[in-house]
PDB file of C-alpha atoms and ligand atoms in Angstrom:
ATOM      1  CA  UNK A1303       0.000   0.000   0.000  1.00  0.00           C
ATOM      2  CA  UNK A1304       1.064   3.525  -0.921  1.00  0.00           C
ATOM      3  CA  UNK A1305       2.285   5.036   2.481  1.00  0.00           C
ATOM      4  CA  UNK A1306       0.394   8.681   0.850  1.00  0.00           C
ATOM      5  CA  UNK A1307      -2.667   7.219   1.728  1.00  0.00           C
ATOM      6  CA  UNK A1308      -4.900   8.603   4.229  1.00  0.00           C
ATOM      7  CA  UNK A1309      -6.696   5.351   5.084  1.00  0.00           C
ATOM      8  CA  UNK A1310      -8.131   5.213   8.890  1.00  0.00           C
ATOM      9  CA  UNK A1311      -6.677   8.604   9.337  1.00  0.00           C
ATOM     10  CA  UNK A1312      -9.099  11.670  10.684  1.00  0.00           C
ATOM     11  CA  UNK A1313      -8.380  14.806  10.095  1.00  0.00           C
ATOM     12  CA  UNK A1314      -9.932  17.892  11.526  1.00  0.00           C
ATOM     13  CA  UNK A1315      -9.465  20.994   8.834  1.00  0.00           C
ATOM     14  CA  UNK A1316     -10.077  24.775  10.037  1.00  0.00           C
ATOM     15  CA  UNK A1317     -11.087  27.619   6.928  1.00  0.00           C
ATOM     16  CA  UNK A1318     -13.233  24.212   5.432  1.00  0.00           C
ATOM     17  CA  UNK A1319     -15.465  26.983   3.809  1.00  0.00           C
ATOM     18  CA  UNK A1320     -12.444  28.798   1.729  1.00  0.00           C
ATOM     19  CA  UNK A1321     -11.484  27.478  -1.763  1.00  0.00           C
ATOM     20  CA  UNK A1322      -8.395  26.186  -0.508  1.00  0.00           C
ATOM     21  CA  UNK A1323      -9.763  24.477   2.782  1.00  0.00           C
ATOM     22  CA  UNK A1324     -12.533  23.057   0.373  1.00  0.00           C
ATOM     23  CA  UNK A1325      -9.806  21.601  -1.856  1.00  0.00           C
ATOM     24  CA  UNK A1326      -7.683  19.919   1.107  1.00  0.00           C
ATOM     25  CA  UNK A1327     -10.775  18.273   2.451  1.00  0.00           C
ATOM     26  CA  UNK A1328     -11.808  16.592  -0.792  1.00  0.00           C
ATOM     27  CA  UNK A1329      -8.237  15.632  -1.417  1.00  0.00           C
ATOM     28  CA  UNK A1330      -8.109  13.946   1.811  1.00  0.00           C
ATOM     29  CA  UNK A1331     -11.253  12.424   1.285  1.00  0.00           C
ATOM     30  CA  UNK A1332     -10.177  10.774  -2.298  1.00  0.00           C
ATOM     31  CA  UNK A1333      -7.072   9.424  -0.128  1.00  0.00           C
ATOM     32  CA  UNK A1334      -9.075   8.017   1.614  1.00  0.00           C
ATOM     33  CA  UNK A1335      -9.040   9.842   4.936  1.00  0.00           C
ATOM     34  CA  UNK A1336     -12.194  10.968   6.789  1.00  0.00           C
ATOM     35  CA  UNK A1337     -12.636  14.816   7.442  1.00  0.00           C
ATOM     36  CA  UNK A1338     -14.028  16.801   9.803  1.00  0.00           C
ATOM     37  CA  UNK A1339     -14.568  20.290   8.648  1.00  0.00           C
ATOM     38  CA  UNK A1340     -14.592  23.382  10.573  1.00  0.00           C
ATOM     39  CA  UNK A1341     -16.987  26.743   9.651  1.00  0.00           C
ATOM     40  CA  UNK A1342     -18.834  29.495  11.361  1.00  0.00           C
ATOM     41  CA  UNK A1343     -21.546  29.463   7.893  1.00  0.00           C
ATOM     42  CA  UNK A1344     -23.941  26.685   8.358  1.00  0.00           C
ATOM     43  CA  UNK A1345     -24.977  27.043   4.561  1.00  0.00           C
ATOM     44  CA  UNK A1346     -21.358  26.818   3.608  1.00  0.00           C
ATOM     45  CA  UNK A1347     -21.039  23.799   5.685  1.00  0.00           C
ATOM     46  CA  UNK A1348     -23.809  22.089   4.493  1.00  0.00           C
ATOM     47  CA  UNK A1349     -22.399  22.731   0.677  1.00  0.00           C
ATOM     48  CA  UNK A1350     -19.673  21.303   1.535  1.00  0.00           C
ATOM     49  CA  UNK A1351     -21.336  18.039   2.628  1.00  0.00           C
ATOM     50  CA  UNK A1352     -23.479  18.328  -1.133  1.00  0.00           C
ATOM     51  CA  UNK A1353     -20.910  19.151  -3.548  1.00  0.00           C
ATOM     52  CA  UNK A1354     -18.573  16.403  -2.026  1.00  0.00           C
ATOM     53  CA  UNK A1355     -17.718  13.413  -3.764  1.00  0.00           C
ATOM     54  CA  UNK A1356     -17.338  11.267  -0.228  1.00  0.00           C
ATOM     55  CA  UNK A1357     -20.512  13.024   2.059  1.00  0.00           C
ATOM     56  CA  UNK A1358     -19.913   9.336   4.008  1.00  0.00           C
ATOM     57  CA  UNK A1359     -16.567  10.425   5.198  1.00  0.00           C
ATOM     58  CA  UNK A1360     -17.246  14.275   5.991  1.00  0.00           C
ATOM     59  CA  UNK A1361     -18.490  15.204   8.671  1.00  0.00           C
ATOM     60  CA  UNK A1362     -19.325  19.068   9.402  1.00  0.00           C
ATOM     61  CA  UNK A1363     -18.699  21.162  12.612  1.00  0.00           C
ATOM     62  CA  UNK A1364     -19.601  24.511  13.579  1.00  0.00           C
ATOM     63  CA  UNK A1365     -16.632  26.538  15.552  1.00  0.00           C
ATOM     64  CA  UNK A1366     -16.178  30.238  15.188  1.00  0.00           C
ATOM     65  CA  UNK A1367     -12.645  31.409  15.760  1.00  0.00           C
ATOM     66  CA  UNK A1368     -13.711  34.950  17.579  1.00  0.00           C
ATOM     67  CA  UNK A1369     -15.046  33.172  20.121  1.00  0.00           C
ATOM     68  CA  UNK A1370     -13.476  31.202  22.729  1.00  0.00           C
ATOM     69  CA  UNK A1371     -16.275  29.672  24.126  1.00  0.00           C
ATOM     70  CA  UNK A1372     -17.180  28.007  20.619  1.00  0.00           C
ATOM     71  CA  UNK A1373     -13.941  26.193  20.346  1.00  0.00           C
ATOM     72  CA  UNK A1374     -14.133  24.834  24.049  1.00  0.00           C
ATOM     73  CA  UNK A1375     -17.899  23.854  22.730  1.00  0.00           C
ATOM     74  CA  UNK A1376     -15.967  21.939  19.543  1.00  0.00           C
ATOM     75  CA  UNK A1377     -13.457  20.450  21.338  1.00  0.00           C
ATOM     76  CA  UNK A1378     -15.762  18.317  23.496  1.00  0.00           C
ATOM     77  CA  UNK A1379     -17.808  17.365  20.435  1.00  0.00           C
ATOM     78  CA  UNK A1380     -14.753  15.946  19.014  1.00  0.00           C
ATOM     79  CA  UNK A1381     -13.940  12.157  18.654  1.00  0.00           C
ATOM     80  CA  UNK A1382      -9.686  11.641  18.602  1.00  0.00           C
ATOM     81  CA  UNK A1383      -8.019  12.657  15.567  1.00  0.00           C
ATOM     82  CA  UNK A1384      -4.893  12.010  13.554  1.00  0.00           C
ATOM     83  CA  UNK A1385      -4.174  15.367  12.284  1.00  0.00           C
ATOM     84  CA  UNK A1386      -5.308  18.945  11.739  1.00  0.00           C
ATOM     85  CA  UNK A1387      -4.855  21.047   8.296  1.00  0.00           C
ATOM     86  CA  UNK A1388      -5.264  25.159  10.073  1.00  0.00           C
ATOM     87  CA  UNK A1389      -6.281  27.027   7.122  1.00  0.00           C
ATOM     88  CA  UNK A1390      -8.993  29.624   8.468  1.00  0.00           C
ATOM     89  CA  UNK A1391      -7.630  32.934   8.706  1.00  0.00           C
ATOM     90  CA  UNK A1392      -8.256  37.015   8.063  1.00  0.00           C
ATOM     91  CA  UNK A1393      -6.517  39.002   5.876  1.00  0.00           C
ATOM     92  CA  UNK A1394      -7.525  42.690   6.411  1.00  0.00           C
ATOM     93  CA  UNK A1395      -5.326  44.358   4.899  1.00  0.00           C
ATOM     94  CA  UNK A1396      -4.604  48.407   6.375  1.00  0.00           C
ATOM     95  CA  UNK A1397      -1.338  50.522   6.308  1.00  0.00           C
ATOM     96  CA  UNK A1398      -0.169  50.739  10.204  1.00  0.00           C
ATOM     97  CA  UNK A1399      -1.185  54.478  10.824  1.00  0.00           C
ATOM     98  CA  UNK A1400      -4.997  52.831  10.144  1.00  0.00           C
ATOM     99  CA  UNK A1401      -5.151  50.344  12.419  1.00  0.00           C
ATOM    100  CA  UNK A1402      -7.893  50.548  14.444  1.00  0.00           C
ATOM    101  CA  UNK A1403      -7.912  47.764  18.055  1.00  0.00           C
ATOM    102  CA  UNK A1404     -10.777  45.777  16.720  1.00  0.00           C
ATOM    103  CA  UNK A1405      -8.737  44.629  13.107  1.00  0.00           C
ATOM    104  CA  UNK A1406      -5.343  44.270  15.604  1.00  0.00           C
ATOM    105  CA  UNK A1407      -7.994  41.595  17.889  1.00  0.00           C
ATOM    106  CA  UNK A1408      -9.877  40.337  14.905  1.00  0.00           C
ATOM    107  CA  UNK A1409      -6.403  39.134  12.711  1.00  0.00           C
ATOM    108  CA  UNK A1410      -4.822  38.012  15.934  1.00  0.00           C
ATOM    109  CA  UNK A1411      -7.331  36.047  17.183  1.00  0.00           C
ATOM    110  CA  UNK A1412      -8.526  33.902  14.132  1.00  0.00           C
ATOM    111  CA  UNK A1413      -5.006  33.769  12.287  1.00  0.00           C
ATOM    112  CA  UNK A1414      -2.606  33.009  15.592  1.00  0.00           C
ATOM    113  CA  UNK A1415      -4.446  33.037  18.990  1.00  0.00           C
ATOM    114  CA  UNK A1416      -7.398  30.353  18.365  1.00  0.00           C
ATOM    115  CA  UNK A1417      -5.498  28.059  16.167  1.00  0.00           C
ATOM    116  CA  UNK A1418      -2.890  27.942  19.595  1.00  0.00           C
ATOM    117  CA  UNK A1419      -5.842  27.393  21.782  1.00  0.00           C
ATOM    118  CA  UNK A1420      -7.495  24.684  19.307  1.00  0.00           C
ATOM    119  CA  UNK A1421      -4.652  22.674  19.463  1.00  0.00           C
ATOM    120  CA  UNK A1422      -3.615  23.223  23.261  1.00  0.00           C
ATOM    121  CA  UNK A1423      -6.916  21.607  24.118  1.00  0.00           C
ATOM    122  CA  UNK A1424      -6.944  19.373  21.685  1.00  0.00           C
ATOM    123  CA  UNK A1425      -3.536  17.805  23.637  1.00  0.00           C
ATOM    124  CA  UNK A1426      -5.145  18.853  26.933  1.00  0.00           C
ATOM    125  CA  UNK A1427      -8.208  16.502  26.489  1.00  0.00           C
ATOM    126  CA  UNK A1428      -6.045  13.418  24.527  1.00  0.00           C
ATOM    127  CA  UNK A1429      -7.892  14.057  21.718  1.00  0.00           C
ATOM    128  CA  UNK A1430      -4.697  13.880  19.229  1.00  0.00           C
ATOM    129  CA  UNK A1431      -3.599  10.013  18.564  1.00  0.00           C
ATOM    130  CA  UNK A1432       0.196   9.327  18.570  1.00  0.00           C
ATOM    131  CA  UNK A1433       1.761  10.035  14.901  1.00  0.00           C
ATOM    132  CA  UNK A1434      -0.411  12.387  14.305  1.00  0.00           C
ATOM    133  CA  UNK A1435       0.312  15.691  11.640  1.00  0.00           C
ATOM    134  CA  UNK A1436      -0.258  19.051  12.115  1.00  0.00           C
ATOM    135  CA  UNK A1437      -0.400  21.497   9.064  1.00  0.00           C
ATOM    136  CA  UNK A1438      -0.755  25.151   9.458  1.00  0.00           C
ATOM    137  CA  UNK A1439      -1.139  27.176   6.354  1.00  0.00           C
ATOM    138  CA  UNK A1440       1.008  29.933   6.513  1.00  0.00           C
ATOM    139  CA  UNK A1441       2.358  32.048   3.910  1.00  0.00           C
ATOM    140  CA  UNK A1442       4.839  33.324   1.648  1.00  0.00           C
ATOM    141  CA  UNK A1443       4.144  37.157   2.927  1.00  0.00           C
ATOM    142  CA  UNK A1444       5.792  35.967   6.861  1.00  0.00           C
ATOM    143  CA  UNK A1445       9.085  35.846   5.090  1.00  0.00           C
ATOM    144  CA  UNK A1446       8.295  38.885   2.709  1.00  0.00           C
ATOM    145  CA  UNK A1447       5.954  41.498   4.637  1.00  0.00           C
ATOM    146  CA  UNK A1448       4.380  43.910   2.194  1.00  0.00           C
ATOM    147  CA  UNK A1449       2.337  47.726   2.727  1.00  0.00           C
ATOM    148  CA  UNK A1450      -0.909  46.856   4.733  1.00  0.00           C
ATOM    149  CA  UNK A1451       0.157  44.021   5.889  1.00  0.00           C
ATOM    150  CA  UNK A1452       1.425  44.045   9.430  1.00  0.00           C
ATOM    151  CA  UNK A1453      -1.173  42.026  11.070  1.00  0.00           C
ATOM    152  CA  UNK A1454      -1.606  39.161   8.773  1.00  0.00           C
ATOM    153  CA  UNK A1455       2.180  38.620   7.942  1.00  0.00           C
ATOM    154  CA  UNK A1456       3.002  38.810  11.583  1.00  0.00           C
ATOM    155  CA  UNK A1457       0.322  36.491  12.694  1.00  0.00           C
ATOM    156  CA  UNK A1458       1.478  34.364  10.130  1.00  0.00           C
ATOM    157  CA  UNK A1459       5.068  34.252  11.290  1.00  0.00           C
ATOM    158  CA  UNK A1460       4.084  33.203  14.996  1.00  0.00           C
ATOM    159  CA  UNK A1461       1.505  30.394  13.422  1.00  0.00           C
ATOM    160  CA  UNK A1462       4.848  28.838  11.864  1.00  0.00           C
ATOM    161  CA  UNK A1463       6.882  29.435  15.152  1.00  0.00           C
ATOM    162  CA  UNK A1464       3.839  27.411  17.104  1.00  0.00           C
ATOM    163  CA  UNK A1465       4.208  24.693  14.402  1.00  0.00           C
ATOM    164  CA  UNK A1466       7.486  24.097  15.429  1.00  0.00           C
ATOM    165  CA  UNK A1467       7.541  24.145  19.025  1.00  0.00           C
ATOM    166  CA  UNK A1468       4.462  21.690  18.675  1.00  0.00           C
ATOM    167  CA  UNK A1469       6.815  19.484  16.970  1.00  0.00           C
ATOM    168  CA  UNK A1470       9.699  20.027  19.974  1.00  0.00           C
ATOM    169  CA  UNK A1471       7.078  19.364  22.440  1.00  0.00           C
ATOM    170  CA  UNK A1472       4.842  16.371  21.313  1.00  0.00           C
ATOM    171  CA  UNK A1473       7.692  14.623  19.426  1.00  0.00           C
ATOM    172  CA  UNK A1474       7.632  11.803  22.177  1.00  0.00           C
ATOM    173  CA  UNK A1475       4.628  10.768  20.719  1.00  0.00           C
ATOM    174  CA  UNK A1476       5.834  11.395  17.023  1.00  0.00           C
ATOM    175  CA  UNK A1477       3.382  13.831  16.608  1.00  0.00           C
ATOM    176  CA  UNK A1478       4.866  16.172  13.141  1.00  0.00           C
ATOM    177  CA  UNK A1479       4.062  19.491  13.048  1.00  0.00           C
ATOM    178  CA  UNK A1480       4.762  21.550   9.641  1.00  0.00           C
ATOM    179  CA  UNK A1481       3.965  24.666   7.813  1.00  0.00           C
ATOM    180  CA  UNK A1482       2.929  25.679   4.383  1.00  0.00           C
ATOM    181  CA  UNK A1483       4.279  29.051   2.691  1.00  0.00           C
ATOM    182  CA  UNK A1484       1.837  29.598  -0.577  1.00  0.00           C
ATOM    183  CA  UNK A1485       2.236  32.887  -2.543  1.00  0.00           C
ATOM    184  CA  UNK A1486      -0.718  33.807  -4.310  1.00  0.00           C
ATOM    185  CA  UNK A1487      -3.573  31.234  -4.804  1.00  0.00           C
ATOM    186  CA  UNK A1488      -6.705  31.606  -7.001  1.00  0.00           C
ATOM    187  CA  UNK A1489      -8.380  31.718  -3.893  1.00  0.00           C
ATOM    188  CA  UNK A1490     -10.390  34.293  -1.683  1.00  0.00           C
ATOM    189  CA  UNK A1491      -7.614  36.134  -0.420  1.00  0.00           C
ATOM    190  CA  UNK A1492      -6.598  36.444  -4.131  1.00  0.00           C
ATOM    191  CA  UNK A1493      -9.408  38.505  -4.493  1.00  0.00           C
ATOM    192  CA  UNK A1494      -9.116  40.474  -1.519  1.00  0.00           C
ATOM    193  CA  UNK A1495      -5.387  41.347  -2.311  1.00  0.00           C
ATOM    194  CA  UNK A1496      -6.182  42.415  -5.870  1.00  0.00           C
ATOM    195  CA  UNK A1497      -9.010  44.538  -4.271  1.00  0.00           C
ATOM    196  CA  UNK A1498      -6.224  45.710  -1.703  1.00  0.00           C
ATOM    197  CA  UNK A1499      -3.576  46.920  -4.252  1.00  0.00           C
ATOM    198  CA  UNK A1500      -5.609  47.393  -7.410  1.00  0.00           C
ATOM    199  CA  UNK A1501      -5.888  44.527 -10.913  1.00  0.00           C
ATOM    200  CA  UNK A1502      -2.590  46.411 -12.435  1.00  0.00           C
ATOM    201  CA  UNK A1503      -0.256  45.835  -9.578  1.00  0.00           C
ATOM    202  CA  UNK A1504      -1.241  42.265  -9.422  1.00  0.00           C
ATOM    203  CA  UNK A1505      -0.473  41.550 -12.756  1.00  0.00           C
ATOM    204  CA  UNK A1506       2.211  42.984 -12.844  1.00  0.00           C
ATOM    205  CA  UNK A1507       3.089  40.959  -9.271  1.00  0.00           C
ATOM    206  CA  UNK A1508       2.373  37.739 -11.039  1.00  0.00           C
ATOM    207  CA  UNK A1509       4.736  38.413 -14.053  1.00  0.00           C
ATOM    208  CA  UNK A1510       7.296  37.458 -11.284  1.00  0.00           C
ATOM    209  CA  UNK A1511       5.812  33.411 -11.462  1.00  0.00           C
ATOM    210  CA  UNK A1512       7.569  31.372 -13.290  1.00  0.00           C
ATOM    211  CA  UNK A1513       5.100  28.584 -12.670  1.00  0.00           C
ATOM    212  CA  UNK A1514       2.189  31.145 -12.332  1.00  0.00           C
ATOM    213  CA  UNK A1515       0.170  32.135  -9.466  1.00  0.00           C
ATOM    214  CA  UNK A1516      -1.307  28.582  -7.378  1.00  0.00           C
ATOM    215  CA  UNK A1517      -4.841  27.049  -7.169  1.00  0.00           C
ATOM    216  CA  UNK A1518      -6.465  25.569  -4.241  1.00  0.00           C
ATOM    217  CA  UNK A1519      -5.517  22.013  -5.096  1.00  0.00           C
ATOM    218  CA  UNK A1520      -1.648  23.170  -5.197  1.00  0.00           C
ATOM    219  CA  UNK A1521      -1.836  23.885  -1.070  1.00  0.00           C
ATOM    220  CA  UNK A1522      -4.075  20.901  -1.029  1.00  0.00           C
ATOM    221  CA  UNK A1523      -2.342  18.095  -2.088  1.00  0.00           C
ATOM    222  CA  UNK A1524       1.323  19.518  -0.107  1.00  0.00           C
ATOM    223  CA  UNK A1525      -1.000  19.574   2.900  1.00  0.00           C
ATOM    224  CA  UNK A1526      -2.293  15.843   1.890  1.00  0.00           C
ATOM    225  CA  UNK A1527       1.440  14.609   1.597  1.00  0.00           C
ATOM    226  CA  UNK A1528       2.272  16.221   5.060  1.00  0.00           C
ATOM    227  CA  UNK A1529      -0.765  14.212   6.603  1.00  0.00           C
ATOM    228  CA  UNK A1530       0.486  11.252   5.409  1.00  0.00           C
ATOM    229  CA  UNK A1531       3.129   8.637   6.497  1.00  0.00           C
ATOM    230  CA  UNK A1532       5.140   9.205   3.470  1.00  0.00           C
ATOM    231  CA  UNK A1533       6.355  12.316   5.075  1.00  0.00           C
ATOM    232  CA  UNK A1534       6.923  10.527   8.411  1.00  0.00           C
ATOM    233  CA  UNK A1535      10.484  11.992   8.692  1.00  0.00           C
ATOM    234  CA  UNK A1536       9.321  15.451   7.949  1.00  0.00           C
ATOM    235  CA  UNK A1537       9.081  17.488  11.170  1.00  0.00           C
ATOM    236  CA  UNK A1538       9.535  20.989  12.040  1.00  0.00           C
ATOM    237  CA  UNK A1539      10.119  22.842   9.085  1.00  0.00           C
ATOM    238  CA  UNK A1540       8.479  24.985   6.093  1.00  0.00           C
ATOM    239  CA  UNK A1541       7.472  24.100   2.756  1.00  0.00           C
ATOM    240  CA  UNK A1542       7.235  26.984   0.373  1.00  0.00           C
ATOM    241  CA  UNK A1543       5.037  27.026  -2.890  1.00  0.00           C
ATOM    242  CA  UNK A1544       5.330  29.956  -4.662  1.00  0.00           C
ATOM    243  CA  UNK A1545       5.682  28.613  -8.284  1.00  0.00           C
ATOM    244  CA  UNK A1546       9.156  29.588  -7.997  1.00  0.00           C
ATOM    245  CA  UNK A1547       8.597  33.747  -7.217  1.00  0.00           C
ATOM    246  CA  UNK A1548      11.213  33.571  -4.688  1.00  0.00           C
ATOM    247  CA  UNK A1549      13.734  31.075  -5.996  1.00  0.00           C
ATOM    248  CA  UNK A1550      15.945  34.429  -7.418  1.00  0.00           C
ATOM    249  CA  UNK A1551      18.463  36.127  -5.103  1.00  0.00           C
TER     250      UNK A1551
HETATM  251  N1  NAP B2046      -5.357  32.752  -1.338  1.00  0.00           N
HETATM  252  C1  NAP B2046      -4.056  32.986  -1.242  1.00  0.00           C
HETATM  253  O1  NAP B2046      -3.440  33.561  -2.148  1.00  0.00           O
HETATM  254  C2  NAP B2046      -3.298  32.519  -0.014  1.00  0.00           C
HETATM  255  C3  NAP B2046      -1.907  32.691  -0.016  1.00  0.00           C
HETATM  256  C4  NAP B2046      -1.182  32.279   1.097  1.00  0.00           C
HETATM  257  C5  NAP B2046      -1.826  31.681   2.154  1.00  0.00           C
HETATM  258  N2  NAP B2046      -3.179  31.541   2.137  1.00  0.00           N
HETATM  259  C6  NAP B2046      -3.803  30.941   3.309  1.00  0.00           C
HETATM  260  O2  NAP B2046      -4.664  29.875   2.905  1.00  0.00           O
HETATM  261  C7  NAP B2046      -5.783  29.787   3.788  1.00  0.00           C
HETATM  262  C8  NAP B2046      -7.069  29.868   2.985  1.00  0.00           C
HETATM  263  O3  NAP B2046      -7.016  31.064   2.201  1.00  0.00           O
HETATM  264  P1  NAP B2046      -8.197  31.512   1.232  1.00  0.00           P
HETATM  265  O4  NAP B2046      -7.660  32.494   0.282  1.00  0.00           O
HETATM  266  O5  NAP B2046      -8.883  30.302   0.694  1.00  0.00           O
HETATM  267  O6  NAP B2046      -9.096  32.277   2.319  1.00  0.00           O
HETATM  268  P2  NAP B2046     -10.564  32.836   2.320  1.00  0.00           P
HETATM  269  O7  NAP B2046     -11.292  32.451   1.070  1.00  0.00           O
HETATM  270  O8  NAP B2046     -10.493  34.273   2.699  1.00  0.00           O
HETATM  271  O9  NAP B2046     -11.189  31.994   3.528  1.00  0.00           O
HETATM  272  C9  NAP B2046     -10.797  32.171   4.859  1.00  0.00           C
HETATM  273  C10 NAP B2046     -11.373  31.027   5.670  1.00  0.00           C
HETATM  274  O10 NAP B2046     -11.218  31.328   7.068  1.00  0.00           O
HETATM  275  C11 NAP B2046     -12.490  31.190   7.694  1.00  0.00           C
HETATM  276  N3  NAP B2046     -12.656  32.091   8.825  1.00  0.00           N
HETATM  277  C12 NAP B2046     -12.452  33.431   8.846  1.00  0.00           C
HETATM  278  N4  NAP B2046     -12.807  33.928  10.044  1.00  0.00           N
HETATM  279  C13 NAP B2046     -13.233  32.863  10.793  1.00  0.00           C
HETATM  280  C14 NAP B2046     -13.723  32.730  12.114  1.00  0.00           C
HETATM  281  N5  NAP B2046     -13.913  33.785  12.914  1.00  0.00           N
HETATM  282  N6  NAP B2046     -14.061  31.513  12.557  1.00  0.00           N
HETATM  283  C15 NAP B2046     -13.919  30.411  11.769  1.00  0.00           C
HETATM  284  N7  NAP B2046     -13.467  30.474  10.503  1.00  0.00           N
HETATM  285  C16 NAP B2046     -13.129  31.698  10.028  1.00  0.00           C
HETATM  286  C17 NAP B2046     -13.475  31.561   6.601  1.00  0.00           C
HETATM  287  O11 NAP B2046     -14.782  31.151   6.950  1.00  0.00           O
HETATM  288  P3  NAP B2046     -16.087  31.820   6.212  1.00  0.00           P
HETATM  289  O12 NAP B2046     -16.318  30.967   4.993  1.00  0.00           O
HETATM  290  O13 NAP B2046     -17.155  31.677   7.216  1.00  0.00           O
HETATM  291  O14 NAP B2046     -15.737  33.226   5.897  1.00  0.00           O
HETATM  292  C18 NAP B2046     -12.879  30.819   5.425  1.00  0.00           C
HETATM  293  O15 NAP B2046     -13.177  29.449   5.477  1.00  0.00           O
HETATM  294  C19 NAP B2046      -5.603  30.935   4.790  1.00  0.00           C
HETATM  295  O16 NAP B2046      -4.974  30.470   5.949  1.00  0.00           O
HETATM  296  C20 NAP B2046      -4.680  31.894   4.069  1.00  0.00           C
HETATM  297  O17 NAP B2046      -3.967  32.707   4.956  1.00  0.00           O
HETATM  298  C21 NAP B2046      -3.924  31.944   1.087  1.00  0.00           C
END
């Protein structure tokens, strides 16, 4: 048997309503895993469940990451898992003399604060199985910060710092813990960022891909091999996909 299978492997995704946490849970799914899939949008949810190709093996969960309360509500719901893909997350873009408390709580506390508490109960309450993966989708931006982007690139940069003490701490029980750096992916925050900076400074932005900008199924299936025991020596580290924008000196 192929060791990138996901058989008898569950794996809890956050951001299950974005284009890209929509693509990693039916990539999981075709591997074979089961999902369950994280939203605050019960209508989203519920599409999820009746576009999917494998409804048997998703199962749907309501959490919303402003609220602390909701994710010690989820984490009792939860059966034990072998893995958790973080992709929810705010971008928000506004140039630092903007900033306003509310954004500073809002990005902080989806992109960095509740994935942290997520997972610390998830350990608290022996809810993650030994061998299990953690993937946290960062990005590109943590390593290259860029006007209006303060919160999200910074919140980005501690997300990766968590994954890798999780890996220090819980690699007794050889429990991985990894992050994901995607550039630009036809995706929501695609959208956003072209609104952000205008449709002529993206172009001209992804004249710098040799490869071309990413689709959802680009972060999916990196996130699928990270999940699975063919990356069993993979621990700690970063995998960038940027369709080579950053490969250049
Ligand atoms: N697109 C890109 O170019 C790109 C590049 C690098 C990294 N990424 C990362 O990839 C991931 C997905 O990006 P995307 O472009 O697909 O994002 P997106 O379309 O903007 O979706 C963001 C996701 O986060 C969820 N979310 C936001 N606030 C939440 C809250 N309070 N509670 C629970 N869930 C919440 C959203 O739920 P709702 O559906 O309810 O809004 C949605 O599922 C993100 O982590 C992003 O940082 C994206």
């Amino acid at each position: 048997m192929t060791p990138f299978h996901l058989n008898n492997k569950t794996i809890l995704v956050s951001g299950a309503t974005s284009p890209i946490g929509h693509a990693i849970c039916e990539r999981i799914l075709e591997m074979g895993g089961k999902v369950i899939a994280l939203g605050r949008n019960q209508n989203k949810l519920s599409d999820l469940v009746n576009k999917s190709t494998y409804p048997e093996n998703l199962q749907t969960e309501y959490v919303d990451f402003e609220l602390v309360q909701s994710i010690e509500d989820l984490v009792k719901r939860l059966p034990p898992i072998n893995g958790f893909v973080s992709a929810a997350a705010q971008l928000l873009p506004m140039p630092v003399q903007f900033l306003q408390e509310e954004v500073i709580e809002k990005v902080m506390k989806v992109n960095f604060h509740s994935p942290v508490f997520l997972v610390s109960r998830l350990f608290s309450t022996k809810k993650v199985i030994s061998g299990s993966s953690f993937v946290f989708i960062s990005s590109v931006s943590s390593n290259h910060p860029y006007i209006g982007g303060v919160l999200y690139t910074a919140a980005k940069a501690a997300l990766e710092n968590f994954a890798k003490v999780i890996a220090l701490e819980m690699k007794s029980l050889k429990i991985r813990s990894n992050s994901i750096q995607p550039a630009m992916v036809h995706s929501g925050m695609f959208d956003q960022t072209e609104a952000f900076i205008g449709k002529e400074k993206m172009d001209e932005h992804l004249k710098n891909y040799p490869l071309g900008p990413g689709f959802p199924d680009d972060v999916a299936w990196s996130s699928v091999f990270l999940l699975s025991d063919a990356a069993r020596w993979i621990s700690g580290t970063k995998i960038v996909l940027d369709g080579g924008l950053t490969m250049y000196p």
